[in-house]
CSV table of C-alpha atoms and ligand atoms in Angstrom, one decimal:
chain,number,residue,atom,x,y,z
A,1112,UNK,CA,81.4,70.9,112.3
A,1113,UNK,CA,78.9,69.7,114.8
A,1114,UNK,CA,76.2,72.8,114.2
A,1115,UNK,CA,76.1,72.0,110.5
A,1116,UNK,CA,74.4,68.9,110.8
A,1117,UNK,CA,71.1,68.9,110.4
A,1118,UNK,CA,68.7,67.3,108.1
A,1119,UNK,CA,64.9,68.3,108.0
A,1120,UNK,CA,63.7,70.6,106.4
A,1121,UNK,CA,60.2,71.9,106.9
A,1122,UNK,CA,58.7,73.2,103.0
A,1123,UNK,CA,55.1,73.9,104.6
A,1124,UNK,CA,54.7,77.6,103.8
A,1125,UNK,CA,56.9,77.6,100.6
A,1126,UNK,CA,55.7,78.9,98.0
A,1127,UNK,CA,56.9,77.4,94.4
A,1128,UNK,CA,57.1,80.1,91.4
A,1129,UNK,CA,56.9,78.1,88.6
A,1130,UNK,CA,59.6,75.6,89.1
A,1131,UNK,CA,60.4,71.9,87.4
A,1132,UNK,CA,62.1,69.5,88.5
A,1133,UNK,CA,64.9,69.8,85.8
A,1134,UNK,CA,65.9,73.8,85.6
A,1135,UNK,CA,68.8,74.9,87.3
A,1136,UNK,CA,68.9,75.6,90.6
A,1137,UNK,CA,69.5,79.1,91.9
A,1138,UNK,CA,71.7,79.3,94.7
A,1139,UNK,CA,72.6,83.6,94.5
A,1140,UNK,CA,70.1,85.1,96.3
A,1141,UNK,CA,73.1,87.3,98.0
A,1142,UNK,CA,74.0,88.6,95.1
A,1143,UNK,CA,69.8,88.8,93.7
A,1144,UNK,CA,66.5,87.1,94.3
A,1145,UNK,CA,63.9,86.8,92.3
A,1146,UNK,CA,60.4,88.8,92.4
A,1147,UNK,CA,58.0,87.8,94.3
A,1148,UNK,CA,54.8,87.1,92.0
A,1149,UNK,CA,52.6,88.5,95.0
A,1150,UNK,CA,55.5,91.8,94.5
A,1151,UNK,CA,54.6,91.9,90.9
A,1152,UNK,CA,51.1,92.0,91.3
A,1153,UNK,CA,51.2,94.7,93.3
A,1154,UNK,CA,53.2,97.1,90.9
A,1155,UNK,CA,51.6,96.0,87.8
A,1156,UNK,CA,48.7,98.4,87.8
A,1157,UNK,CA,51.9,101.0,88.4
A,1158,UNK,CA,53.6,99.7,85.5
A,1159,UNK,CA,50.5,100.1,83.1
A,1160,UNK,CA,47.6,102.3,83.8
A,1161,UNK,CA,48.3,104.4,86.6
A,1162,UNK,CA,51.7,105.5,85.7
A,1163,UNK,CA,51.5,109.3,86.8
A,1164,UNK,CA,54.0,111.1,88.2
A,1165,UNK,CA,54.2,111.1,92.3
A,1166,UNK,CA,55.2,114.8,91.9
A,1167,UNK,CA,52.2,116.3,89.7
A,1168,UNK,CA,49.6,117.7,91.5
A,1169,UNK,CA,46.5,116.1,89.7
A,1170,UNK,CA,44.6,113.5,90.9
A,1171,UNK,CA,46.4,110.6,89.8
A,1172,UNK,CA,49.8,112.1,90.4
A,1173,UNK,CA,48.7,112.6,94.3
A,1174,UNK,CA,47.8,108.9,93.7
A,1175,UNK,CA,50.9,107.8,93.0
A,1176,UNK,CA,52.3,110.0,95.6
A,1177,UNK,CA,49.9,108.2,98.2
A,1178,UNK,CA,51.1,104.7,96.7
A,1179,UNK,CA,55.2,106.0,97.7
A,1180,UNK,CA,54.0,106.6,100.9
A,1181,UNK,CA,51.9,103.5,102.1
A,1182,UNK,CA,55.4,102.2,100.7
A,1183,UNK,CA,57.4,104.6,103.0
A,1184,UNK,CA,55.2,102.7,105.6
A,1185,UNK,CA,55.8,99.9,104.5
A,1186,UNK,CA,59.7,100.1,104.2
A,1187,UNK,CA,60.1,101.9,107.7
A,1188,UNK,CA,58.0,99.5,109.1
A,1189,UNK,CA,60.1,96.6,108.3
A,1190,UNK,CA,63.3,98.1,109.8
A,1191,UNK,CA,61.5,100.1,112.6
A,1192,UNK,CA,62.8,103.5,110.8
A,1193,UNK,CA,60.6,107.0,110.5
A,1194,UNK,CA,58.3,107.0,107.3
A,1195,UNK,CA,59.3,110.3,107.0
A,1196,UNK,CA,63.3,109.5,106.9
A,1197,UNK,CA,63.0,107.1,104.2
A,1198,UNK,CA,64.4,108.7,100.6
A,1199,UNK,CA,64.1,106.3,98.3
A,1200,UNK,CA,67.2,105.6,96.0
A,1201,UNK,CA,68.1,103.1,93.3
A,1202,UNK,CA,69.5,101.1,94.8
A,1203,UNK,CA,71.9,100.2,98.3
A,1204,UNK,CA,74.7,101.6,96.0
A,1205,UNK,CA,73.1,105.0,96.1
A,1206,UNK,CA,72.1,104.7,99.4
A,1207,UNK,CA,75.6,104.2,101.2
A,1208,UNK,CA,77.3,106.6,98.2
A,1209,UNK,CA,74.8,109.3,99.5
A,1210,UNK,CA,75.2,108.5,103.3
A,1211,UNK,CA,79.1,108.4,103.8
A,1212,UNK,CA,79.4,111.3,101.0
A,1213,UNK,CA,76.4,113.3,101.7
A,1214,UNK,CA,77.5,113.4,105.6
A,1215,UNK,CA,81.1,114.1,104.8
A,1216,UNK,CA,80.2,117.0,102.4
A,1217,UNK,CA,78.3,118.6,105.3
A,1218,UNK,CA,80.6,118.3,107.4
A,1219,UNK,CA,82.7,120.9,108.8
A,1220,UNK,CA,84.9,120.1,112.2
A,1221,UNK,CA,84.3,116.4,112.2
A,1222,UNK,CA,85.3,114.7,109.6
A,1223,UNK,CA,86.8,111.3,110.4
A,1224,UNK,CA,85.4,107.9,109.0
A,1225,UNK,CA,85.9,105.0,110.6
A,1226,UNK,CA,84.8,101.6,108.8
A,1227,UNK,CA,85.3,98.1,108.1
A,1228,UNK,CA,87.3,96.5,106.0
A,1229,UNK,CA,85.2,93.0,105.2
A,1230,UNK,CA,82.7,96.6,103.9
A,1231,UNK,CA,81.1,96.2,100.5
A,1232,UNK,CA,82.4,98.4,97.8
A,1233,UNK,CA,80.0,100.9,97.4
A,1234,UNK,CA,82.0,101.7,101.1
A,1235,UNK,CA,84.8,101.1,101.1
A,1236,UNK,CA,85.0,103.1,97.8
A,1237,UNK,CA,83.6,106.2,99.0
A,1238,UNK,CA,85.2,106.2,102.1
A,1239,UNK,CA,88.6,105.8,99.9
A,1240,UNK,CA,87.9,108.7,97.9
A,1241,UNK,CA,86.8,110.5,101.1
A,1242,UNK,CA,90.5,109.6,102.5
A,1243,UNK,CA,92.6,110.6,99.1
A,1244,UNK,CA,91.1,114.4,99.3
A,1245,UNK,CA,92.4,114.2,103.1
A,1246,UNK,CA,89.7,113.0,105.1
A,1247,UNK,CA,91.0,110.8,108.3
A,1248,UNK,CA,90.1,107.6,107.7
A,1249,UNK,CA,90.5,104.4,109.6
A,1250,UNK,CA,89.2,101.1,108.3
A,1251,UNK,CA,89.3,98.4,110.9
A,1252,UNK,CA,90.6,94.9,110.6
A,1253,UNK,CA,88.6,91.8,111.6
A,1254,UNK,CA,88.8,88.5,112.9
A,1255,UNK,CA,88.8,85.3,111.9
A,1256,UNK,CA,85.0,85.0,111.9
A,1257,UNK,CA,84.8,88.6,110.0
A,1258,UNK,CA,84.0,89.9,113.1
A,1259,UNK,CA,84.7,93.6,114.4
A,1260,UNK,CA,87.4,93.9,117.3
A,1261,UNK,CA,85.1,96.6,119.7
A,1262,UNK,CA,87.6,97.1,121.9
A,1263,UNK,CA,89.9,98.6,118.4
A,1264,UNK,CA,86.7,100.6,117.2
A,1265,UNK,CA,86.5,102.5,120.6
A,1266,UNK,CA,90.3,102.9,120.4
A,1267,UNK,CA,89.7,104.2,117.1
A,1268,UNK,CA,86.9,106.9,117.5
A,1269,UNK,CA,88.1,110.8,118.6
A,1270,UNK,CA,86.5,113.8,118.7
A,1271,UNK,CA,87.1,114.1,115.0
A,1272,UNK,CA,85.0,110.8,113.5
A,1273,UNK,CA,82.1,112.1,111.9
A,1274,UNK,CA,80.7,108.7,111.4
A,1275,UNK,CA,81.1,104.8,112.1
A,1276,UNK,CA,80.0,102.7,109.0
A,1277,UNK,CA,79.6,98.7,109.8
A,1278,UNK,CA,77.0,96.7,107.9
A,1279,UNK,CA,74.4,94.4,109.5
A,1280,UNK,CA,75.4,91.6,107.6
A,1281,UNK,CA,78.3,90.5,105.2
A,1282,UNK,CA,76.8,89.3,101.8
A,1283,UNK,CA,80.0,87.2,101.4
A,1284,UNK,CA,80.5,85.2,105.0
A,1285,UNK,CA,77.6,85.8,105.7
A,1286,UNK,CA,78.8,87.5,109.9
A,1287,UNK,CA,76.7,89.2,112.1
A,1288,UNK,CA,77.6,92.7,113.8
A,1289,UNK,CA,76.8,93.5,117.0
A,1290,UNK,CA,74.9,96.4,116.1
A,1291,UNK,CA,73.5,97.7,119.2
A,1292,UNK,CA,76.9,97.5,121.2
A,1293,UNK,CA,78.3,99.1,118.0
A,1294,UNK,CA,75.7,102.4,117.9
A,1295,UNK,CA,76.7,102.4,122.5
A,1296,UNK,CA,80.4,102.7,121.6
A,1297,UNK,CA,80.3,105.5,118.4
A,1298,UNK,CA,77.4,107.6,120.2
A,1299,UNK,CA,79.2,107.5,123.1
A,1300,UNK,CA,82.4,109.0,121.1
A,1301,UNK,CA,79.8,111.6,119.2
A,1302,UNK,CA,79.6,110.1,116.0
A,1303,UNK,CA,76.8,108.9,113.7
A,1304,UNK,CA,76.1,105.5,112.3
A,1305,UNK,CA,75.5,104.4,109.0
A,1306,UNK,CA,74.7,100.8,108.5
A,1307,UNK,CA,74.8,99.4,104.9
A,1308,UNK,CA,71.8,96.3,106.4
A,1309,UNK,CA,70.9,95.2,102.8
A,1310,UNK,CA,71.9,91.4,103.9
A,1311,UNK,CA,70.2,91.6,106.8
A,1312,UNK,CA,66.2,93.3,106.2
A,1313,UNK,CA,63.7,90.5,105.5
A,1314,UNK,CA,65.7,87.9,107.2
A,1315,UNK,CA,66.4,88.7,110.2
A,1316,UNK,CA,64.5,91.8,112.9
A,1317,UNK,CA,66.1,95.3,113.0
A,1318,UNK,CA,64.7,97.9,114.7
A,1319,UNK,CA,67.0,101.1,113.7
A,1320,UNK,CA,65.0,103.0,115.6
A,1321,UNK,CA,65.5,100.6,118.6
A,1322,UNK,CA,69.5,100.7,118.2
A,1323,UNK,CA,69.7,104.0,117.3
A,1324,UNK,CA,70.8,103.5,114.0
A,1325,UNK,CA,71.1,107.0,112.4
A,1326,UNK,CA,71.4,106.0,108.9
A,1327,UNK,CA,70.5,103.0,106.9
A,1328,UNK,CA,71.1,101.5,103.7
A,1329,UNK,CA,68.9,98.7,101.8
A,1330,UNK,CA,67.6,97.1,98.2
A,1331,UNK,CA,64.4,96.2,97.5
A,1332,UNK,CA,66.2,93.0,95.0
A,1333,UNK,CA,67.6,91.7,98.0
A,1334,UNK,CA,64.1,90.9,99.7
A,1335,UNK,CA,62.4,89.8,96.7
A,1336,UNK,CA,61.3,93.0,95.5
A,1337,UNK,CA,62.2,94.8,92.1
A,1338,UNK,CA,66.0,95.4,90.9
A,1339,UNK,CA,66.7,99.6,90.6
A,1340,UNK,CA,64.9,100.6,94.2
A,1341,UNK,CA,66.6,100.7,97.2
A,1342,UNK,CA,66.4,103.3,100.5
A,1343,UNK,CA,68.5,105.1,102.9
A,1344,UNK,CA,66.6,105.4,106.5
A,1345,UNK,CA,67.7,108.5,108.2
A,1346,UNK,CA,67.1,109.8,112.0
A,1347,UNK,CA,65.9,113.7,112.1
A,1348,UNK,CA,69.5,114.4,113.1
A,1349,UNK,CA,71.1,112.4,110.0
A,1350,UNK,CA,68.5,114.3,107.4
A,1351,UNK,CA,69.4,117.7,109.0
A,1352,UNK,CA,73.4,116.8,108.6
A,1353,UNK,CA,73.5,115.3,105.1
A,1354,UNK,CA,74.0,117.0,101.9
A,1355,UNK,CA,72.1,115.9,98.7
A,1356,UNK,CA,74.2,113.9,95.8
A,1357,UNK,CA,71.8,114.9,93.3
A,1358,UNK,CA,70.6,117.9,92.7
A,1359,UNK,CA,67.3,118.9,90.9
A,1360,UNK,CA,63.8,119.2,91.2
A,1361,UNK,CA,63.9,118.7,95.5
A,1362,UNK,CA,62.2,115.2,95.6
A,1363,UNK,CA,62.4,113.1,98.8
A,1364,UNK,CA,62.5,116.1,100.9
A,1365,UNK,CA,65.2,117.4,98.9
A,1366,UNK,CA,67.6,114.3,100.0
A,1367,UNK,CA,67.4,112.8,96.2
A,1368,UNK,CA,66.0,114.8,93.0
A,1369,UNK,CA,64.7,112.9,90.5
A,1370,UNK,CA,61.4,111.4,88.9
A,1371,UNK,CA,60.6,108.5,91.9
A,1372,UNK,CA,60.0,105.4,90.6
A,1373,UNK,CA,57.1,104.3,91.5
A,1374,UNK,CA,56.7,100.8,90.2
A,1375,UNK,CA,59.8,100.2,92.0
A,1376,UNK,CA,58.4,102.0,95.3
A,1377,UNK,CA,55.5,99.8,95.6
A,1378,UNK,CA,57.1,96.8,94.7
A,1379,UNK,CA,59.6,97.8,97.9
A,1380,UNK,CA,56.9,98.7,100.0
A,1381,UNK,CA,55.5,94.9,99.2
A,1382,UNK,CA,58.4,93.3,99.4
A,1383,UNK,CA,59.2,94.7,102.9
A,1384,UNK,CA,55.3,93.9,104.0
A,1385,UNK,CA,55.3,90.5,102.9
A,1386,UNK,CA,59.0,89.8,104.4
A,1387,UNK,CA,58.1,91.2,107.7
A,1388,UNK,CA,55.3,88.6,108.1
A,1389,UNK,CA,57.0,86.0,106.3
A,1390,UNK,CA,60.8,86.4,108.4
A,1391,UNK,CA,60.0,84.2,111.6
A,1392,UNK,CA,59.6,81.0,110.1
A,1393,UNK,CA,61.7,81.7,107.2
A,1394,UNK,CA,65.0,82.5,108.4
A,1395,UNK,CA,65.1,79.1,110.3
A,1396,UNK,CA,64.4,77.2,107.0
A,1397,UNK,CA,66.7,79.1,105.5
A,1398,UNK,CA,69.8,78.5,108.0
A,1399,UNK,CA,68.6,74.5,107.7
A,1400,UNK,CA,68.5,74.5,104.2
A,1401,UNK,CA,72.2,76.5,103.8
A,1402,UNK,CA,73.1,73.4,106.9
A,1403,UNK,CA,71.9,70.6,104.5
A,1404,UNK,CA,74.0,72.2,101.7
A,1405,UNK,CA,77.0,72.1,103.9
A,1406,UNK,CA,76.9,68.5,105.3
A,1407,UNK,CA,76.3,67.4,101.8
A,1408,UNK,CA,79.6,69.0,100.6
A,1409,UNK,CA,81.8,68.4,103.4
A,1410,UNK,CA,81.6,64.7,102.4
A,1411,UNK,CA,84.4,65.1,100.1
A,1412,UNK,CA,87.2,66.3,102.9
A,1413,UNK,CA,89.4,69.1,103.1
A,1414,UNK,CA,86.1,71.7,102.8
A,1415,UNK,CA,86.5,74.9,105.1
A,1416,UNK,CA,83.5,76.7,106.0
A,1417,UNK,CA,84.2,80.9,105.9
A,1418,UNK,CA,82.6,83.3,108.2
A,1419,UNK,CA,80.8,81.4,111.3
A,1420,UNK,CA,79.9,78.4,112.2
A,1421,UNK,CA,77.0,79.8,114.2
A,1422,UNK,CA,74.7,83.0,114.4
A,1423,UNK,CA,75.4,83.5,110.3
A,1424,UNK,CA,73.3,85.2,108.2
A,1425,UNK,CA,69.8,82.6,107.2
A,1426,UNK,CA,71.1,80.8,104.3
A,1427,UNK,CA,74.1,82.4,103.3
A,1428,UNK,CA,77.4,79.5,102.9
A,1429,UNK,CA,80.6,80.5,101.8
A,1430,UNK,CA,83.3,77.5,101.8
A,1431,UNK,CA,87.0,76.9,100.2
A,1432,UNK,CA,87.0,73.4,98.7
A,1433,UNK,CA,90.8,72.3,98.6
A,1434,UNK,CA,92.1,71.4,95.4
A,1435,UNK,CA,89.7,73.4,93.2
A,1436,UNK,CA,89.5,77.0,91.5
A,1437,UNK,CA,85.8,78.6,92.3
A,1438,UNK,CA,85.7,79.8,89.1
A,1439,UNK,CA,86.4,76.2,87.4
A,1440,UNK,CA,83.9,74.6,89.4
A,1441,UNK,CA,81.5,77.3,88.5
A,1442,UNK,CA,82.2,76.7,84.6
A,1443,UNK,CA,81.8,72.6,85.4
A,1444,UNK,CA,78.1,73.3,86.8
A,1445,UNK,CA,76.4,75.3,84.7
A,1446,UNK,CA,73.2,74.0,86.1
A,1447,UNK,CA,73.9,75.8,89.3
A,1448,UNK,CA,74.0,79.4,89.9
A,1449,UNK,CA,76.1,80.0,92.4
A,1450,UNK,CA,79.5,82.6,93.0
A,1451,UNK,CA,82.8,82.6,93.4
A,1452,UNK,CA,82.9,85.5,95.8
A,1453,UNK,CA,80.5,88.5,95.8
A,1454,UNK,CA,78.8,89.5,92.2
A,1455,UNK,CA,79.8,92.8,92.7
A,1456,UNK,CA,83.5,91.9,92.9
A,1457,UNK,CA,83.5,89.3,90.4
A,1458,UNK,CA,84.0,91.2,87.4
A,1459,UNK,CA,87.6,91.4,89.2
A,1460,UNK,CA,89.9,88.7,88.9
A,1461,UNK,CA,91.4,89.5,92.2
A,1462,UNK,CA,91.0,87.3,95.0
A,1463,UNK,CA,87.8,88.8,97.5
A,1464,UNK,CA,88.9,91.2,100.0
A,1465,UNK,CA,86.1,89.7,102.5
A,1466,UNK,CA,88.1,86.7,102.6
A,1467,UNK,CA,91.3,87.6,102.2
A,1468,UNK,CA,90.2,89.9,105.2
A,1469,UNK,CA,89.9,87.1,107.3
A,1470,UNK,CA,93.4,85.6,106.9
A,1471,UNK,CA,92.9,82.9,103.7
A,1472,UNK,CA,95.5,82.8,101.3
A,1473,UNK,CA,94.6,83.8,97.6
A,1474,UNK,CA,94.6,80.2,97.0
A,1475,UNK,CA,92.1,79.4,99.8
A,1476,UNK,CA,90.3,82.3,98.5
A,1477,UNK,CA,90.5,81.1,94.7
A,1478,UNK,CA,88.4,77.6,95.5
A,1479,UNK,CA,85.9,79.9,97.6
A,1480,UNK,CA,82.3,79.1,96.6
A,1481,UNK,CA,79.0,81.4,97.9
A,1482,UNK,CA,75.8,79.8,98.1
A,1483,UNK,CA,73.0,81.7,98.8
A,1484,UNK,CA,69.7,79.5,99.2
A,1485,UNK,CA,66.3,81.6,99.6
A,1486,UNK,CA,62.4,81.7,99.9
A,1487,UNK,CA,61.9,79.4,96.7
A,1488,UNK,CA,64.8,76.9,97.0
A,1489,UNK,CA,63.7,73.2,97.9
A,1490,UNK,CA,65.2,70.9,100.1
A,1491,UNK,CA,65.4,68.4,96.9
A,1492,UNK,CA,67.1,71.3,95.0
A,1493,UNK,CA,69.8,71.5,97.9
A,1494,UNK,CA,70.1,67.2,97.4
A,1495,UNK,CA,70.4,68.1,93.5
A,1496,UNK,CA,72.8,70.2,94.1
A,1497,UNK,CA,75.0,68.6,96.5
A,1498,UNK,CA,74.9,65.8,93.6
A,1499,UNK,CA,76.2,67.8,91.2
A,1500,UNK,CA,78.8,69.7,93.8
A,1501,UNK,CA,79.9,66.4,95.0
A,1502,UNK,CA,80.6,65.1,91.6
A,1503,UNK,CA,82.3,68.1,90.1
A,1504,UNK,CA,84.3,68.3,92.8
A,1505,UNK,CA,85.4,64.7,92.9
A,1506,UNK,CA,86.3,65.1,89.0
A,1507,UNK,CA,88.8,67.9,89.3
A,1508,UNK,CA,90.2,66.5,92.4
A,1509,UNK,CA,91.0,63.0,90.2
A,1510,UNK,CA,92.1,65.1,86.9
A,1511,UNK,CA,94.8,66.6,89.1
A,1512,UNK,CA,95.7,63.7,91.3
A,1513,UNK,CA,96.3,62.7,87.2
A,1514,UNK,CA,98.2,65.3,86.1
A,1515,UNK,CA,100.6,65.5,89.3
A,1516,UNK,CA,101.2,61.9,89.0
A,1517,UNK,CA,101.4,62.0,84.7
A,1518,UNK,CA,99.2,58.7,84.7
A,1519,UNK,CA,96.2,58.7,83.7
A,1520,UNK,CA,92.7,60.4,85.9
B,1900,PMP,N1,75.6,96.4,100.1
B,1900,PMP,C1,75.6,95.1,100.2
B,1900,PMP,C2,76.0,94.4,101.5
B,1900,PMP,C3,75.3,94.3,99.1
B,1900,PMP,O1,75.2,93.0,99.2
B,1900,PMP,C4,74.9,94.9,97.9
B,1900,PMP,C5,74.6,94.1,96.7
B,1900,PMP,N2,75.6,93.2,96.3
B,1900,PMP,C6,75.0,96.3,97.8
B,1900,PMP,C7,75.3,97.0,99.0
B,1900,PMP,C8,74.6,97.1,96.6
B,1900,PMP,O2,73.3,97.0,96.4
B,1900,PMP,P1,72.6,97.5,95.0
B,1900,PMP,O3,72.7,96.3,94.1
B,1900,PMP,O4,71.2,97.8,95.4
B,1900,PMP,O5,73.3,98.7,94.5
């Protein structure tokens, strides 16, 4: 694997939190990453003395209110969205629960979804309950890759798909959609977009206003930013077609009652500032650093790399290691955090649907590991790490050479 071979690894503009040499290293910034102490700063005050309501109408309350908005900015800013589309949610599970079910239950002659099956749950599920009350649903296969066939999703849009949902990026392989030929191809058929681009913000540019995006989903913890706060970016058509999932008080324009949380707003807003300077020259460090991890591993033989070998999502690696169960490895290294598939799925035993998605067999899928390296990681933590892998892996590969042959590992 030619394009994963790469050693240096620029650590200029990196900024340690707080690290020593001997903690674990934390290779799961798919599934979380941690808060950025510039983040934290910045909701502190929001956390402690100015903790007012956004929706009282006294002074402090139209403080906090103004604080929500510079984050609306702030947020929209980062994904080229309308300051005055983004409702504020808790989380990306909220924001594609409200999208796919808020459009549907608006809905009156369209009424078809068409999605993806490599989709995160907090679809897929939706768009399954959508289909068990009768809805037409079609979810599309992939390839090899994870990628989306486009010539089967314009075969598979009519006059009754209501909306196409495919996400920027997948937090498991770590593919890429072709978003703008994507948006072409569904407008073209009449049907909204929803993107679920949680991977994707902070790492690498999207301009949803650009590509015509007409609803998308994100999470401040995925950029560094507080757990709890995510958004869904709307167009003025998508607001005007989607009904509210909870009901209340008429916050966020009346797209999502309840008390905002501000803290959490702010700390978004910040997160989604300080990524959209910070992107450029991270996202390369990040794909070297995820590069470095994979050379290191592949030293052992028989590793297979899922999702692509090229244009992947910045520091994402997902690989089957021959001769090993993820979750055995994971058990051997508790120094490392790292997954066996995605975190949301893992309380499942059942093999990941990303990559059995993709064609490998529940045993390939059982020895899958997902690595996830981010802003903080080192390039000594990746050489740790690959220690350790390299080892571990070695270990259980004797141990059962052992127990095939009855002698001895
Ligand atoms: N979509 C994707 C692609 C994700 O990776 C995640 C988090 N695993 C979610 C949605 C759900 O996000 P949240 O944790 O904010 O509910």
């Amino acid at each position: 694997m030619s394009f994963f071979r790469s050693t240096t690894v620029p650590q200029g503009s990196v900024a340690r939190q707080g690290k020593d040499s001997e903690s674990s290293i934390y290779l799961d910034h798919q599934a979380t990453t941690p808060l950025d102490s510039r983040v934290l700063d910045r909701m502190l005050p929001y956390l402690t003395d100015q903790y007012a309501n956004a929706a009282s109408h006294h002074a402090a309350g139209r403080a906090a209110a103004a604080a929500v908005d510079e984050a609306r900015e702030q947020v929209a800013g980062l994904v080229g969205g309308r300051a005055s589309g983004v409702v504020f949610t808790s989380g990306a599970t909220e924001a594609n629960n409200l999208a796919i079910r808020g459009l549907a239950e608006a809905a009156d002659t369209r009424l078809g979804v068409v999605t993806v099956a490599t989709e995160h749950p907090s679809v897929l599920e939706p768009v399954a309950a959508l289909a068990a009350k009768g809805a037409p649903v079609l979810v599309l296969l992939v390839g090899p890759d994870g990628e989306v066939d486009l010539e089967q999703l314009t075969a598979a849009l009519d006059e009754q798909t209501l909306v196409v949902s495919v996400m920027a990026a997948n937090n498991e392989i770590g593919t890429l959609h072709p978003l703008p030929q994507i948006v072409d191809i569904a407008h073209r058929a009449g049907a909204l977009v929803h993107c679920d681009a949680t991977q994707l913000i902070g790492k690498l540019p999207l301009d949803v206003g650009a590509i015509g995006i007409d609803l998308a989903s994100m999470s401040a913890h995925k950029l560094y930013g507080p757990k709890g706060v995510g958004a869904l970016v709307l167009t003025r058509d998508a607001a005007r077609r989607l009904s509210p999932q909870l009901l209340g008080g008429g916050h966020e324009r009346g797209h999502r009652s309840g008390t905002l949380n501000v803290p959490g707003c702010v700390g978004f807003g910040e997160a989604a500032a300080i990524a959209a300077d910070a992107m450029q020259e991270e996202a390369p460090r990040l794909t070297l650093l995820a590069k470095r991890l994979l050379s290191g591993i592949e030293v052992v033989g028989d590793v297979t790399l899922n999702g692509p070998a090229t244009d992947r999502l910045p520091g994402n690696l997902n690989v089957s290691i021959k001769g090993t169960a993820g979750d055995d490895l994971m058990l051997r290294m508790p120094s490392l955090a790292v997954s066996t598939g995605s975190a949301c799925s893992s309380a499942s035993p059942r093999p990941s649907h990303v990559l059995l998605a993709i064609g490998r067999t529940h045993e390939e899928a059982a020895s899958a590991l997902r690595f996830g390296v981010g802003r903080f990681t080192t390039e000594e933590e990746i050489d740790r790490a690959v220690g350790t892998i390299v080892d571990t892996i070695k270990t259980v590969r004797t141990e059962s050479r052992g127990a095939l042959t009855g002698r001895p590992a």
